[in-house]
Every structure is written in C-alpha cells, then in structure tokens.
Coordinates of C-alpha atoms in Angstrom, one line a residue:
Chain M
X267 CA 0.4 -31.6 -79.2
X268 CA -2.0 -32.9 -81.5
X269 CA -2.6 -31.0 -85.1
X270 CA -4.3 -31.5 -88.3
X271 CA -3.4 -30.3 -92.1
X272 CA -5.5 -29.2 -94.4
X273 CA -5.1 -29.1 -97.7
X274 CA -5.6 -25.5 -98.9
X275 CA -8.3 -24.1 -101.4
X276 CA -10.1 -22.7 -102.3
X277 CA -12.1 -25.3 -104.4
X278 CA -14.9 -24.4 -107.0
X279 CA -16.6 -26.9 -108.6
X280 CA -19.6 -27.4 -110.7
X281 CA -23.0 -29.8 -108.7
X282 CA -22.7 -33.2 -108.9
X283 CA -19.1 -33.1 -109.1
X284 CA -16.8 -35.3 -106.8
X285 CA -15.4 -33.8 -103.8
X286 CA -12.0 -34.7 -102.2
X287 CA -10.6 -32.5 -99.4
X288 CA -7.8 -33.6 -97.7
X289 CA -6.7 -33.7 -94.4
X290 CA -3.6 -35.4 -92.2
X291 CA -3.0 -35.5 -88.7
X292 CA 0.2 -35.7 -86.2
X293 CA -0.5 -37.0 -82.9
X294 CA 0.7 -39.3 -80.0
X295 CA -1.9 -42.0 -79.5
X296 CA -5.2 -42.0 -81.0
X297 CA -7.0 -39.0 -81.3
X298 CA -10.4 -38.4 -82.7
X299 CA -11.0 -36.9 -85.6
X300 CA -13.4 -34.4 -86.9
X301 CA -14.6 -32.6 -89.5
X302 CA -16.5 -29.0 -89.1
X303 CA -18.7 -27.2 -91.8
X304 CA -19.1 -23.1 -91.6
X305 CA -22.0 -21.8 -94.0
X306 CA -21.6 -18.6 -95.1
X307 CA -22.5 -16.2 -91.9
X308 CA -23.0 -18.8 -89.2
X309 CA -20.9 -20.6 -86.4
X310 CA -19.5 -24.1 -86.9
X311 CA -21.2 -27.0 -87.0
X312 CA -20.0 -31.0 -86.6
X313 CA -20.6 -32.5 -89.9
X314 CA -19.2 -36.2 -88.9
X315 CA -16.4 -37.7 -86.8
X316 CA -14.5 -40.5 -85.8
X317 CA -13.1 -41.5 -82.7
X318 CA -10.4 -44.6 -83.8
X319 CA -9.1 -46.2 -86.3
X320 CA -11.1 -48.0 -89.1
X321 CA -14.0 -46.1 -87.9
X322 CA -16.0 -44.1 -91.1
X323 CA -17.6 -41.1 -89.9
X324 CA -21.0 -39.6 -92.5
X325 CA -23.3 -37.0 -92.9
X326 CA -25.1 -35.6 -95.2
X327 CA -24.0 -37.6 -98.1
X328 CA -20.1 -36.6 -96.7
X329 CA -18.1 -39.3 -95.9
X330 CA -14.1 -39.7 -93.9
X331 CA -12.4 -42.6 -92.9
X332 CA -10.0 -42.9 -89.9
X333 CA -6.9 -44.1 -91.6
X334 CA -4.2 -44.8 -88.9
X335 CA -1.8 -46.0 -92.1
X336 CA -2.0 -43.1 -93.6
X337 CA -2.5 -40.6 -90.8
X338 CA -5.7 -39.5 -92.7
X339 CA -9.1 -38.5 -92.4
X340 CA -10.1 -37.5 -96.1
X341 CA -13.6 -35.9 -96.5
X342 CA -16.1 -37.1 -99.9
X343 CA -18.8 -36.8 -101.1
X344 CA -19.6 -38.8 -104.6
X345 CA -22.1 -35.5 -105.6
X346 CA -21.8 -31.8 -104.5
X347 CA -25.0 -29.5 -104.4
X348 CA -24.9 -25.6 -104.6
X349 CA -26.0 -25.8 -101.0
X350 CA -22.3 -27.9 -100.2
X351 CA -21.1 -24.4 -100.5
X352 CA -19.2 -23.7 -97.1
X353 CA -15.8 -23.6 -95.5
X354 CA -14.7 -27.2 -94.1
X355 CA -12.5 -27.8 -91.3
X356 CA -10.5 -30.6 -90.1
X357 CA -9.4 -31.1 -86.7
X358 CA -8.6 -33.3 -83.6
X359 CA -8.7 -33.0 -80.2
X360 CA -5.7 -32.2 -78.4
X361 CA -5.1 -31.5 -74.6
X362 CA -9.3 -30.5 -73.5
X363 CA -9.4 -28.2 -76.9
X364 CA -9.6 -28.9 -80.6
X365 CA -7.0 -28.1 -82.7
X366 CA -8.4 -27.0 -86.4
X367 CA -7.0 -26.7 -89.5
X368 CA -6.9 -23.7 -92.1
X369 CA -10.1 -24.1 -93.4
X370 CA -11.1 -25.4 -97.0
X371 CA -13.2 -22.8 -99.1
X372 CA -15.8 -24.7 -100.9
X373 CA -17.8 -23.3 -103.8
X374 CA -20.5 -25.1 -105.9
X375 CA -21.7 -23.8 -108.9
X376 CA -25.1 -24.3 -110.6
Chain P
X7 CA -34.4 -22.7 -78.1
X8 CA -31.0 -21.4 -79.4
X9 CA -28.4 -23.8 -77.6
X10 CA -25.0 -21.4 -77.9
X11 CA -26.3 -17.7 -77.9
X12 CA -23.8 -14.7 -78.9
X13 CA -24.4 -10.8 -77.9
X14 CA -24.5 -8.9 -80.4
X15 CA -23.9 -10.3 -83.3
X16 CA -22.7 -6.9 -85.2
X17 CA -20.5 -4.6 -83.0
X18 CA -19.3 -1.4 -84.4
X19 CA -16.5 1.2 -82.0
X20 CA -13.6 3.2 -82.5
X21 CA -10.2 2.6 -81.4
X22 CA -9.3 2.5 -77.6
X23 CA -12.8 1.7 -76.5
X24 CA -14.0 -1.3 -74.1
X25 CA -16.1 -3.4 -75.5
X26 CA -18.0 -6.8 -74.3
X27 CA -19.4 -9.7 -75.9
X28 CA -21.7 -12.2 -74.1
X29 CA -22.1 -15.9 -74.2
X30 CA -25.0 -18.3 -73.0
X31 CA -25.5 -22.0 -73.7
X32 CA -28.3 -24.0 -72.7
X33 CA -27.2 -27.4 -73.5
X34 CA -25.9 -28.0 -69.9
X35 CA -22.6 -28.5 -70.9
X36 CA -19.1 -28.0 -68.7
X37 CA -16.9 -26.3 -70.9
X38 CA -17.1 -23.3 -72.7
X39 CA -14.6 -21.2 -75.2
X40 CA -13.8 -18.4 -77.1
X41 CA -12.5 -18.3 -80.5
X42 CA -11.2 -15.6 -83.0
X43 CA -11.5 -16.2 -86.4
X44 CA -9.6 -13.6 -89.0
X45 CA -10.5 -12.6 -92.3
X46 CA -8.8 -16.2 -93.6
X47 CA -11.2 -18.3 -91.7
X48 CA -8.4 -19.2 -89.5
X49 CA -9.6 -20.2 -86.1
X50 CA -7.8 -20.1 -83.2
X51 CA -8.7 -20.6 -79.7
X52 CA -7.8 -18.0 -76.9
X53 CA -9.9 -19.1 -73.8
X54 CA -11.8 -22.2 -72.1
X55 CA -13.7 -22.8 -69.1
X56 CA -14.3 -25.5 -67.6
X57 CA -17.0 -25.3 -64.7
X58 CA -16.1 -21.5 -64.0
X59 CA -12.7 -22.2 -64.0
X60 CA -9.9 -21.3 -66.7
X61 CA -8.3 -24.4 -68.1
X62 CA -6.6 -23.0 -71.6
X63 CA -5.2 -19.4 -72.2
X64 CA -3.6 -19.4 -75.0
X65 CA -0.9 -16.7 -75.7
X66 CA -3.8 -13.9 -75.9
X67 CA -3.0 -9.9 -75.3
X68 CA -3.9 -9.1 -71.5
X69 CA -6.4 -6.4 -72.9
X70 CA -8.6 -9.5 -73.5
X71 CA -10.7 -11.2 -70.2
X72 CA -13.1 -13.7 -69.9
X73 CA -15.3 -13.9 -67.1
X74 CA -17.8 -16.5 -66.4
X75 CA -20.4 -16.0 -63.5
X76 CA -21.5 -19.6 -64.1
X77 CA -21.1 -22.9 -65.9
X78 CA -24.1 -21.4 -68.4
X79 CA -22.1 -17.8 -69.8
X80 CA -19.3 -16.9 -70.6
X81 CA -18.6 -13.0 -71.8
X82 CA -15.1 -11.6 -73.3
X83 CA -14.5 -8.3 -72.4
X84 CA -12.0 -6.5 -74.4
X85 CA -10.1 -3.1 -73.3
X86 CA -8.5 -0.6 -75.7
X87 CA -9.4 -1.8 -78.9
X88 CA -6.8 -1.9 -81.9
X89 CA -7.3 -2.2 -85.1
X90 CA -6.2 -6.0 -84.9
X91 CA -8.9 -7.1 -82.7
X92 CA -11.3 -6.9 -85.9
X93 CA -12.5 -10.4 -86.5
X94 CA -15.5 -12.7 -85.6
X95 CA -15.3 -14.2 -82.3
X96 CA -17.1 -17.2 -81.3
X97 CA -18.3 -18.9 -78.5
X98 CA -18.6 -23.1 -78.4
X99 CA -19.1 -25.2 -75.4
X100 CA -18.7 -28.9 -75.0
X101 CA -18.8 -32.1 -72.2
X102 CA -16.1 -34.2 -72.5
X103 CA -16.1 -37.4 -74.3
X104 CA -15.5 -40.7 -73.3
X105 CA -11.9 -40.5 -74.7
X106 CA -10.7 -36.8 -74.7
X107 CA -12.9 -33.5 -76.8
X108 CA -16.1 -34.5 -78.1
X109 CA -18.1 -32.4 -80.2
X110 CA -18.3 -28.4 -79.9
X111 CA -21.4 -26.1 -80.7
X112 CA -20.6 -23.1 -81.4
X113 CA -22.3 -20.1 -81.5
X114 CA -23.2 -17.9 -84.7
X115 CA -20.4 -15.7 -84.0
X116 CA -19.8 -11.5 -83.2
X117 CA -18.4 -9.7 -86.1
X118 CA -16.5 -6.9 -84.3
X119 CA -15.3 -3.8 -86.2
X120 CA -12.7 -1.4 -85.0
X121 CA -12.1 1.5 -87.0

C-alpha cells in the first residue's frame, strides 16, 4: 500500500527561522498528499494538501508542493513563530484510510 | 458546536478493568475511526467504519471492540486492560473524496492510563 517518510526530529529552532521538513512517498498511482499539525494537547488538524502532481498545497504561511519527480511533498515556511510549535505529520491516503508518518517534533523558540 | 466529540478526555483504571470511550461527530460524515497514538506520537489506525459497517481492522488485540449504533458514534470498548493499552486514542471521521481519503477531523483525543 501507499506510505509516506518522514524525516525525523525533533527540530528546535529560533522565530523567524526557515523551516524545512521533509517528507517522501511510495505509492502505485497518484495519491494525495497531506500534511497534519498536532498542537500540544489536541487532536489533529489538516494544515494543507494536495491531490496530484504539480499541485502546491498552503496554510498558514506553510507551504508543500506535489513533486511526482521526486516522490515529495516537502513542508516550508520562509518564517517560524513560537506558536509553529507542534508535531507535523505527513501522509497519504491508501486503501479508504490514511497512512501517516512518524511525526516531526517542532519547537520554536523566542 | 464541537464537530468530532471524545468521552472522557482523562481516563484513569487499574489493570484488568473494562473500560469505554465514546465518539460523536456532527459533521454528517460516513466514515469514522479510531486511532492509538504512543508516547512517540506514532499514530496508527486500528478501526474504521463506514456507515455502521467495519471496513479496516487492522491487526488489533480482540480485547479491543468498536461498536457503532449509527453513522454519528462510534465508542471503543476495551476489556482487561494491560499496561500497553496506555496511550491517547483518537477518534476522526471523513466522506470520501472525489479520488480516494479526503480530509480527517479528528477528535481531541482520550488519554488513557493503566496502572
């Protein structure tokens, strides 16, 4: 089935640094592609997707392009706030279920 | 106006017991799940409904069963707790995209406890 990597963290950074968190995919055809945000003590939430190739999915001044080269769906964002702080999940869909990656622990520092 | 409501959010018991955890969504959609996610954040699915009917059981211990009296709920009941079940389950629901999974709400999660 469909899967998605994740690259692992955790990440601490200092605001308005760049953020970069990788994330590839292995499927058969042309999954879509999503990328989930956990604040500290709350559910999941859909912070942008993409549903074919090409396509840029953004949010909240996070950003992750559909590359079907590549196998990629990178998340950005050009300026991190302490409030970025969160855990960040990649994943596709695969077979009437998502299939998530590890999870990328994200702190932001003042 | 909470669209993916969990009960209770804290749960506390001792080995052995029975415990459930309930699940509501008022976003009208089809599908519904259950999640465990460990002390890693790793999330992994164990159940989905679709319409009151089980679609996905993933390899999950038989202590663990969902029920869902309608397309609206669905509660995980969980029989002789171990120490392993401690986690934070989560419940997400969904209609089907155009072209496969679209978008899951989740709920805020149960932190359960066994000691």
């Amino acid at each position: 089935g469909n899967s998605v990597t994740q690259m692992e963290g955790p990440v601490t950074l200092s605001e308005e640094a760049f953020l970069t968190i990788n994330c590839t995919y292995t499927a058969t055809g042309y999954p879509s592609l999503f990328w989930y945000v956990q604040y500290p003590g709350e559910g999941l939430q859909l912070l942008l997707k993409a549903t074919k190739a090409d396509d840029k999915g953004s949010n909240k001044g996070f950003e992750a392009t559909y590359r079907k080269e590549t196998t990629s769906f990178h998340l950005e964002k050009g300026s991190v706030q302490v409030s970025d702080s969160a855990v960040y999940f990649c994943a596709t869909d695969n077979d009437y279920k998502l299939s998530f990656g590890a999870g990328t622990t994200v702190t932001v520092r003042a | 106006d909470t669209a993916v409501s969990q009960t209770p959010k804290y749960l506390v018991t001792q080995m052995g017991n029975d415990k459930s955890i309930k699940c509501e969504q008022n976003l009208g959609h089809d599908t519904m799940y259950w999640y465990k996610q460990d002390s890693k954040k790793f999330l992994k699915i164990m159940f989905s409904y679709n319409n009151k009917e089980l679609i996905i059981n993933e390899t999950v211990p038989n202590r663990f069963s969902p029920k869902s009296p309608d397309k609206a709920h669905l509660n995980l009941h969980i029989n002789s707790l171990e120490l392993g079940d401690s986690a934070v389950y989560f419940c997400a629901s969904s209609s089907p995209g155009l072209a496969g999974v679209d978008e899951q709400f989740f709920g805020p999660g149960t932190r359960l406890t066994v000691l």
